[in-house]
């Protein structure tokens, strides 16, 4: 196997640094699969890992990229054969194992899912971890009894990867979606994705009393902090809030009153180590009955490995929207 280009992250005597290097293509061990990466993506966690602005990488050095999709090159697991189209999200990628920012990805077969009919490596990675996480959040809401007649679902961080796909899925499922976004220039785009109304980040109704007027059926929150606290105070009886992200902060200052007087549920969403069967089911939903009406609308741009540092800065300063794809082999 020839060498390959990879975006490597180091934390050593020279400090935290990352960039393109040439490294050997790994040989798959028993139970592992070598995938030729067609596309990876940029998630918020990738930007934290690639810049060192968040402590999300455990083992150094390693190849960044928490997700990838491509074609099996070599397999040492009976479940996969060369030519199969696969997707990998989460698990140890870019945590304690090399991730998707390389021409090849070598992972335990258990981390992979076959790309379902209706998707290919490119469209699977337009979803990527973001779409998978949005689907998981929707699943959490639905299985906790959320229905459209309970009222509008608030989606925060709506112009981001997770947020925009959540808007599209919820709208497709018949929910009225209220999108919270700090980007006025993306309002028409959010409407096109399925948002029925759009609020600025400072426009959420309600004050700081433990319970305010209940206006939301439920919520998918990518922001955390004060925004999530405000949402807990304004959700209707037995509504659910899926907590996904921390783009606005990790603190949560609220009271128990929404939970014990309105039966509100705060549902955690952790997309990293979802069991295989559930991953397959969620990807099947994304490929069929939950598919956004126009997936390409969610694509911001497609870049090569060389452009990663610039995109990380853009994402962390809130200047991306939707999904950014990465083509390591180009
Ligand atoms: P993006 O950067 O694509 O989206 C984040 C969005 O949040 C931005 O587009 C922006 O939307 C909004 N935002 C950014 N900064 C702030 C701020 N200071 N205050 C309020 N809103 C802000 O990231 P992703 O979609 O990839 O991830 C979203 C969040 O979900 C991240 O926190 C990420 O870590 C988390 N996540 C968690 C997962 C899990 O398994 N729990 C999996 C995947 C992601 P706008 O401008 O429209 O307001």
Short mmCIF file of C-alpha atoms in Angstrom, two decimals, residues 76-297:
data_model
loop_
_atom_site.label_atom_id
_atom_site.label_comp_id
_atom_site.label_asym_id
_atom_site.label_seq_id
_atom_site.Cartn_x
_atom_site.Cartn_y
_atom_site.Cartn_z
CA UNK A 76 -10.87 -8.79 7.79
CA UNK A 77 -14.45 -9.15 9.03
CA UNK A 78 -17.04 -11.43 7.49
CA UNK A 79 -19.69 -8.69 7.49
CA UNK A 80 -17.92 -6.57 4.86
CA UNK A 81 -16.26 -7.16 1.51
CA UNK A 82 -14.32 -4.90 -0.88
CA UNK A 83 -16.65 -2.57 -2.74
CA UNK A 84 -19.22 -2.19 0.06
CA UNK A 85 -20.31 1.39 0.74
CA UNK A 86 -20.04 2.21 4.46
CA UNK A 87 -20.32 5.05 6.92
CA UNK A 88 -18.62 5.51 10.27
CA UNK A 89 -19.55 8.03 12.95
CA UNK A 90 -18.34 8.43 16.51
CA UNK A 91 -16.81 5.63 18.59
CA UNK A 92 -13.08 6.26 18.97
CA UNK A 93 -12.58 8.29 15.81
CA UNK A 94 -10.48 11.38 16.49
CA UNK A 95 -10.70 10.53 20.20
CA UNK A 96 -8.28 7.66 20.76
CA UNK A 97 -8.14 6.29 17.19
CA UNK A 98 -7.34 7.75 13.76
CA UNK A 99 -10.37 9.39 12.14
CA UNK A 100 -11.68 10.31 8.71
CA UNK A 101 -9.34 13.13 7.62
CA UNK A 102 -7.17 10.77 5.57
CA UNK A 103 -7.37 8.89 2.33
CA UNK A 104 -7.97 5.64 4.23
CA UNK A 105 -9.76 4.81 7.47
CA UNK A 106 -9.02 1.57 9.32
CA UNK A 107 -11.57 0.75 12.05
CA UNK A 108 -13.16 -2.18 13.84
CA UNK A 109 -16.04 -3.47 11.69
CA UNK A 110 -18.43 -2.75 14.57
CA UNK A 111 -17.96 0.98 14.05
CA UNK A 112 -19.30 0.79 10.50
CA UNK A 113 -22.81 0.76 9.09
CA UNK A 114 -23.64 -0.19 5.49
CA UNK A 115 -24.86 2.88 3.61
CA UNK A 116 -28.58 2.21 3.11
CA UNK A 117 -30.32 2.28 -0.24
CA UNK A 118 -31.18 5.86 -1.08
CA UNK A 119 -27.85 7.28 0.12
CA UNK A 120 -24.30 7.15 -1.23
CA UNK A 121 -21.00 8.22 0.40
CA UNK A 122 -21.56 11.86 -0.51
CA UNK A 123 -25.17 12.16 0.66
CA UNK A 124 -24.44 10.01 3.71
CA UNK A 125 -21.77 12.50 4.70
CA UNK A 126 -23.96 15.51 4.03
CA UNK A 127 -25.78 13.99 6.98
CA UNK A 128 -22.66 12.74 8.78
CA UNK A 129 -22.54 12.87 12.57
CA UNK A 130 -24.77 15.96 12.43
CA UNK A 131 -27.62 14.23 10.63
CA UNK A 132 -27.24 11.08 12.68
CA UNK A 133 -27.40 13.13 15.89
CA UNK A 134 -30.42 15.08 14.66
CA UNK A 135 -32.13 11.76 13.87
CA UNK A 136 -31.23 10.42 17.33
CA UNK A 137 -32.71 13.51 18.96
CA UNK A 138 -35.91 13.19 16.93
CA UNK A 139 -36.08 9.52 17.91
CA UNK A 140 -35.69 10.49 21.59
CA UNK A 141 -38.54 13.00 21.30
CA UNK A 142 -40.87 10.61 19.48
CA UNK A 143 -40.30 7.68 21.81
CA UNK A 144 -40.92 10.00 24.75
CA UNK A 145 -44.38 10.83 23.40
CA UNK A 146 -43.82 14.08 21.51
CA UNK A 147 -46.57 14.77 18.95
CA UNK A 148 -47.19 17.70 16.58
CA UNK A 149 -50.41 18.67 18.38
CA UNK A 150 -48.43 19.51 21.55
CA UNK A 151 -47.16 22.66 19.84
CA UNK A 152 -44.15 23.95 17.91
CA UNK A 153 -40.71 22.43 18.38
CA UNK A 154 -37.94 24.93 18.99
CA UNK A 155 -34.60 24.14 17.30
CA UNK A 156 -31.65 26.19 18.52
CA UNK A 157 -28.37 26.65 16.66
CA UNK A 158 -30.67 26.12 13.70
CA UNK A 159 -28.27 27.13 10.93
CA UNK A 160 -25.63 24.64 12.12
CA UNK A 161 -25.18 21.09 10.88
CA UNK A 162 -27.30 19.36 13.53
CA UNK A 163 -29.79 22.22 13.71
CA UNK A 164 -30.50 22.50 9.99
CA UNK A 165 -31.04 18.75 9.59
CA UNK A 166 -33.25 18.69 12.69
CA UNK A 167 -35.37 21.48 11.15
CA UNK A 168 -35.74 19.49 7.93
CA UNK A 169 -36.61 16.18 9.63
CA UNK A 170 -39.13 17.67 12.06
CA UNK A 171 -40.82 19.60 9.30
CA UNK A 172 -41.05 16.45 7.19
CA UNK A 173 -42.65 14.65 10.16
CA UNK A 174 -45.38 17.26 10.39
CA UNK A 175 -44.09 19.31 13.34
CA UNK A 176 -44.29 23.08 13.29
CA UNK A 177 -40.66 24.15 13.62
CA UNK A 178 -39.52 27.37 15.25
CA UNK A 179 -35.87 27.91 14.39
CA UNK A 180 -33.55 29.99 16.59
CA UNK A 181 -30.66 31.46 14.65
CA UNK A 182 -28.15 34.25 15.11
CA UNK A 183 -27.76 34.57 11.33
CA UNK A 184 -30.43 36.87 9.81
CA UNK A 185 -28.98 36.16 6.36
CA UNK A 186 -29.95 32.48 6.72
CA UNK A 187 -33.62 33.09 7.49
CA UNK A 188 -34.85 32.39 3.97
CA UNK A 189 -32.67 29.27 3.83
CA UNK A 190 -34.14 28.02 7.13
CA UNK A 191 -37.64 28.67 5.78
CA UNK A 192 -36.76 26.68 2.65
CA UNK A 193 -35.61 23.81 4.90
CA UNK A 194 -38.97 23.74 6.62
CA UNK A 195 -38.94 26.28 9.50
CA UNK A 196 -42.37 27.81 10.00
CA UNK A 197 -40.91 30.73 11.95
CA UNK A 198 -37.54 32.09 12.91
CA UNK A 199 -36.39 33.82 16.07
CA UNK A 200 -33.16 35.64 16.80
CA UNK A 201 -31.04 34.33 19.68
CA UNK A 202 -32.34 37.11 21.96
CA UNK A 203 -35.96 36.78 20.90
CA UNK A 204 -37.04 33.78 22.98
CA UNK A 205 -40.19 34.63 24.94
CA UNK A 206 -40.31 34.45 28.73
CA UNK A 207 -38.30 35.88 31.59
CA UNK A 208 -36.35 34.40 34.46
CA UNK A 209 -39.18 33.09 36.66
CA UNK A 210 -38.94 29.33 37.30
CA UNK A 211 -42.04 28.83 35.15
CA UNK A 212 -42.97 31.16 32.32
CA UNK A 213 -45.88 30.93 29.87
CA UNK A 214 -45.60 27.54 28.09
CA UNK A 215 -45.27 28.18 24.38
CA UNK A 216 -43.19 25.31 22.97
CA UNK A 217 -44.30 21.74 22.49
CA UNK A 218 -40.67 20.70 22.90
CA UNK A 219 -37.18 21.51 21.71
CA UNK A 220 -33.95 20.29 20.16
CA UNK A 221 -31.16 22.31 21.73
CA UNK A 222 -27.65 22.64 20.31
CA UNK A 223 -26.66 25.61 22.41
CA UNK A 224 -26.95 24.83 26.14
CA UNK A 225 -26.33 27.53 28.78
CA UNK A 226 -28.86 30.32 29.27
CA UNK A 227 -30.80 29.37 26.14
CA UNK A 228 -31.48 25.84 27.37
CA UNK A 229 -32.41 27.17 30.80
CA UNK A 230 -34.97 29.50 29.24
CA UNK A 231 -36.42 26.66 27.18
CA UNK A 232 -36.98 24.52 30.29
CA UNK A 233 -39.22 27.29 31.64
CA UNK A 234 -41.38 27.61 28.51
CA UNK A 235 -42.22 24.05 27.39
CA UNK A 236 -45.79 22.70 27.69
CA UNK A 237 -46.91 19.89 29.97
CA UNK A 238 -45.13 16.62 29.15
CA UNK A 239 -43.11 18.22 26.36
CA UNK A 240 -39.56 16.97 25.74
CA UNK A 241 -36.30 18.81 25.28
CA UNK A 242 -33.42 16.98 23.60
CA UNK A 243 -30.10 18.39 24.83
CA UNK A 244 -27.42 17.92 22.20
CA UNK A 245 -24.86 20.67 22.29
CA UNK A 246 -22.87 23.33 24.05
CA UNK A 247 -22.27 25.95 21.34
CA UNK A 248 -23.42 28.63 23.80
CA UNK A 249 -22.16 27.15 27.07
CA UNK A 250 -21.99 24.10 29.30
CA UNK A 251 -23.79 25.53 32.33
CA UNK A 252 -27.44 24.80 33.03
CA UNK A 253 -29.11 26.95 35.65
CA UNK A 254 -32.76 26.14 36.15
CA UNK A 255 -35.10 24.75 38.82
CA UNK A 256 -36.88 21.44 39.17
CA UNK A 257 -40.27 23.14 38.71
CA UNK A 258 -40.65 22.49 34.94
CA UNK A 259 -39.97 18.81 35.61
CA UNK A 260 -42.18 18.32 38.66
CA UNK A 261 -45.02 20.74 37.87
CA UNK A 262 -45.23 20.33 34.07
CA UNK A 263 -43.74 16.86 33.59
CA UNK A 264 -41.21 18.28 31.15
CA UNK A 265 -38.45 15.81 30.13
CA UNK A 266 -34.85 16.77 29.51
CA UNK A 267 -33.50 14.05 27.22
CA UNK A 268 -29.77 13.56 26.78
CA UNK A 269 -28.43 12.86 23.30
CA UNK A 270 -25.05 11.16 22.95
CA UNK A 271 -24.37 9.96 19.43
CA UNK A 272 -20.94 8.39 19.90
CA UNK A 273 -21.59 4.80 20.96
CA UNK A 274 -25.08 3.93 19.77
CA UNK A 275 -25.61 0.15 19.38
CA UNK A 276 -25.36 -1.23 15.85
CA UNK A 277 -29.04 -2.08 15.31
CA UNK A 278 -30.17 1.37 16.35
CA UNK A 279 -27.58 3.00 14.11
CA UNK A 280 -28.86 0.95 11.18
CA UNK A 281 -32.45 1.97 11.92
CA UNK A 282 -31.65 5.67 12.23
CA UNK A 283 -29.66 5.64 8.98
CA UNK A 284 -32.58 3.92 7.27
CA UNK A 285 -34.87 6.70 8.47
CA UNK A 286 -32.43 9.32 7.15
CA UNK A 287 -32.42 7.55 3.78
CA UNK A 288 -36.20 7.30 3.51
CA UNK A 289 -39.10 8.59 5.59
CA UNK A 290 -37.07 11.22 7.50
CA UNK A 291 -34.99 12.38 4.53
CA UNK A 292 -34.84 16.17 4.16
CA UNK A 293 -36.80 17.30 1.11
CA UNK A 294 -33.65 18.81 -0.46
CA UNK A 295 -30.48 17.40 1.10
CA UNK A 296 -28.16 19.43 -1.15
CA UNK A 297 -29.62 22.60 0.30
#
